């Protein structure tokens, strides 16, 4: 689906050295991803539980040989543009951040917590593609408009159905 693709399974570290669990990750649950060289920290809006059970986590540590930052982003979203690289070390989910005129991405208040303070404000770097970002924001705005129109049509349909029921014209 264009807005919420199917989850992907990622093997991420556990609380102990060498421990790995498989987590089902939805693109819409990702707030940001920070590359720390070999390790990538995936910050989530909701806790996720490993497939085989275990402690829920809102920050996962991904480290897999042969998968660099770009390959990880592709693995999660395929050819989508939900996650956009804004800095050599940062990738954000465009649904959860707003872009300021000071070249800064701000996490929407809804998702800000005490535990994720380090992702509340992330500066854009030279790698950031403003054209792609604005194109995606335009597409998202169009999707919102279409969704709003569809909701209005559903409401009108309910009203018409109610009137027809009141008139005794429905079985």
Coordinates of C-alpha atoms in Angstrom, one line a residue:
X1 CA 0.0 0.0 0.0
X2 CA 1.3 3.5 -0.8
X3 CA 1.0 4.9 2.7
X4 CA 1.4 1.9 4.9
X5 CA 3.3 -1.0 3.3
X6 CA 3.4 -4.4 4.8
X7 CA 5.8 -4.8 7.8
X8 CA 9.3 -6.1 7.2
X9 CA 11.2 -8.4 9.5
X10 CA 14.4 -7.0 10.9
X11 CA 16.9 -8.9 13.0
X12 CA 18.0 -6.5 15.8
X13 CA 20.1 -6.8 18.9
X14 CA 18.7 -7.8 22.3
X15 CA 19.8 -6.7 25.7
X16 CA 22.8 -9.0 25.8
X17 CA 25.8 -9.1 23.6
X18 CA 25.3 -11.4 20.6
X19 CA 21.5 -11.7 21.2
X20 CA 19.3 -11.2 18.2
X21 CA 15.6 -11.0 17.8
X22 CA 13.3 -10.6 14.7
X23 CA 11.0 -7.6 14.9
X24 CA 8.2 -6.9 12.5
X25 CA 8.6 -3.2 11.6
X26 CA 6.0 -1.0 9.9
X27 CA 7.3 2.0 8.0
X28 CA 4.7 4.2 9.7
X29 CA 6.0 3.2 13.1
X30 CA 9.5 4.4 12.3
X31 CA 10.2 8.0 13.5
X32 CA 13.9 8.2 12.6
X33 CA 16.9 6.1 11.9
X34 CA 20.4 7.2 13.1
X35 CA 23.5 5.6 11.6
X36 CA 26.3 5.2 14.0
X37 CA 28.7 3.5 11.6
X38 CA 28.2 -0.3 11.8
X39 CA 25.1 0.1 14.0
X40 CA 21.8 1.8 13.1
X41 CA 19.4 2.9 15.8
X42 CA 15.8 2.7 14.7
X43 CA 13.5 5.0 16.7
X44 CA 9.8 3.9 16.8
X45 CA 6.6 5.7 17.7
X46 CA 5.2 2.5 19.3
X47 CA 6.9 -0.4 21.2
X48 CA 7.3 -3.5 19.1
X49 CA 7.6 -7.0 20.4
X50 CA 9.9 -9.6 18.9
X51 CA 8.1 -12.3 16.8
X52 CA 9.1 -15.0 19.3
X53 CA 8.1 -12.9 22.3
X54 CA 10.1 -10.8 24.6
X55 CA 10.4 -7.3 25.9
X56 CA 8.7 -4.6 23.9
X57 CA 11.1 -1.8 22.6
X58 CA 10.8 1.6 21.1
X59 CA 14.4 1.8 20.0
X60 CA 16.1 -1.1 18.1
X61 CA 19.7 -1.5 17.2
X62 CA 20.3 -3.0 13.8
X63 CA 23.7 -4.3 12.7
X64 CA 24.0 -6.8 9.9
X65 CA 27.1 -7.5 7.8
X66 CA 26.8 -6.2 4.3
X67 CA 23.8 -3.9 4.9
X68 CA 24.8 -0.3 5.0
X69 CA 22.5 2.7 5.7
X70 CA 21.1 2.9 2.2
X71 CA 20.5 -0.8 2.0
X72 CA 18.7 -0.8 5.3
X73 CA 16.4 2.0 4.2
X74 CA 15.6 0.2 1.0
X75 CA 15.0 -3.1 2.9
X76 CA 12.4 -1.3 5.0
X77 CA 10.5 0.7 2.4
X78 CA 11.7 -0.8 -1.0
X79 CA 11.2 2.0 -3.5
X80 CA 9.0 4.2 -1.3
X81 CA 9.9 7.7 -0.2
X82 CA 8.5 7.6 3.4
X83 CA 11.9 7.5 4.9
X84 CA 14.1 10.3 3.6
X85 CA 17.8 10.7 4.2
X86 CA 18.3 14.2 5.5
X87 CA 21.9 13.9 6.8
X88 CA 24.8 11.5 6.3
X89 CA 23.8 10.0 9.7
X90 CA 20.0 10.5 9.8
X91 CA 16.9 9.4 8.0
X92 CA 13.5 10.6 9.1
X93 CA 9.9 9.6 8.4
X94 CA 8.3 12.5 6.6
X95 CA 4.9 11.7 8.1
X96 CA 6.2 12.5 11.6
X97 CA 8.4 15.5 11.1
X98 CA 7.9 19.1 9.9
X99 CA 10.6 21.0 8.1
X100 CA 11.4 24.5 9.3
X101 CA 12.9 27.4 7.4
X102 CA 16.1 27.0 9.5
X103 CA 16.9 23.7 7.7
X104 CA 15.7 21.7 10.8
X105 CA 13.3 18.8 11.1
X106 CA 11.0 18.9 14.2
X107 CA 9.3 15.8 15.5
X108 CA 5.6 16.4 15.8
X109 CA 4.5 17.0 19.4
X110 CA 2.4 13.8 19.4
X111 CA 5.5 11.6 19.2
X112 CA 7.8 13.5 21.5
X113 CA 8.7 11.7 24.7
X114 CA 11.4 12.1 27.4
X115 CA 13.1 9.0 26.1
X116 CA 13.5 10.2 22.5
X117 CA 14.7 13.7 23.1
X118 CA 17.7 13.2 20.8
X119 CA 15.3 12.9 17.8
X120 CA 13.1 15.9 18.5
X121 CA 15.1 18.2 16.3
X122 CA 17.4 17.0 13.5
X123 CA 19.3 19.3 11.2
X124 CA 19.3 18.7 7.5
X125 CA 22.7 18.2 5.9
X126 CA 24.0 18.6 2.4
X127 CA 22.7 15.1 1.5
X128 CA 19.1 16.3 1.9
X129 CA 17.1 16.4 -1.4
X130 CA 14.7 19.3 -0.9
X131 CA 13.1 18.7 -4.3
X132 CA 12.2 15.1 -3.4
X133 CA 10.9 16.2 0.0
X134 CA 8.6 18.9 -1.4
X135 CA 7.4 16.5 -4.1
X136 CA 6.4 13.9 -1.4
X137 CA 4.8 16.6 0.7
X138 CA 2.7 17.6 -2.3
X139 CA 1.7 14.0 -2.9
X140 CA 0.8 13.6 0.8
X141 CA -1.3 16.7 0.7
X142 CA -3.2 15.4 -2.4
X143 CA -3.8 12.1 -0.6
X144 CA -5.2 13.9 2.4
X145 CA -7.5 16.0 0.2
X146 CA -8.8 12.8 -1.5
X147 CA -9.3 11.1 1.8
X148 CA -11.2 14.1 3.1
X149 CA -13.5 14.1 0.0
X150 CA -14.1 10.3 0.4
X151 CA -15.0 10.8 4.0
X152 CA -17.5 13.5 3.0
X153 CA -19.0 11.2 0.4
X154 CA -19.4 8.4 3.0
X155 CA -21.1 10.9 5.4
X156 CA -23.5 12.0 2.6
X157 CA -24.2 8.3 1.8
X158 CA -25.1 7.7 5.5
X159 CA -27.4 10.7 5.5
X160 CA -29.1 9.5 2.3
X161 CA -29.4 6.0 3.7
X162 CA -31.0 7.3 6.9
X163 CA -33.5 9.4 5.0
X164 CA -34.4 6.4 2.8
X165 CA -34.8 4.3 5.9
X166 CA -37.1 6.9 7.5
X167 CA -39.2 6.9 4.4
X168 CA -39.4 3.1 4.5
X169 CA -37.7 2.6 1.2
X170 CA -35.0 0.3 2.5
X171 CA -35.5 -3.4 3.1

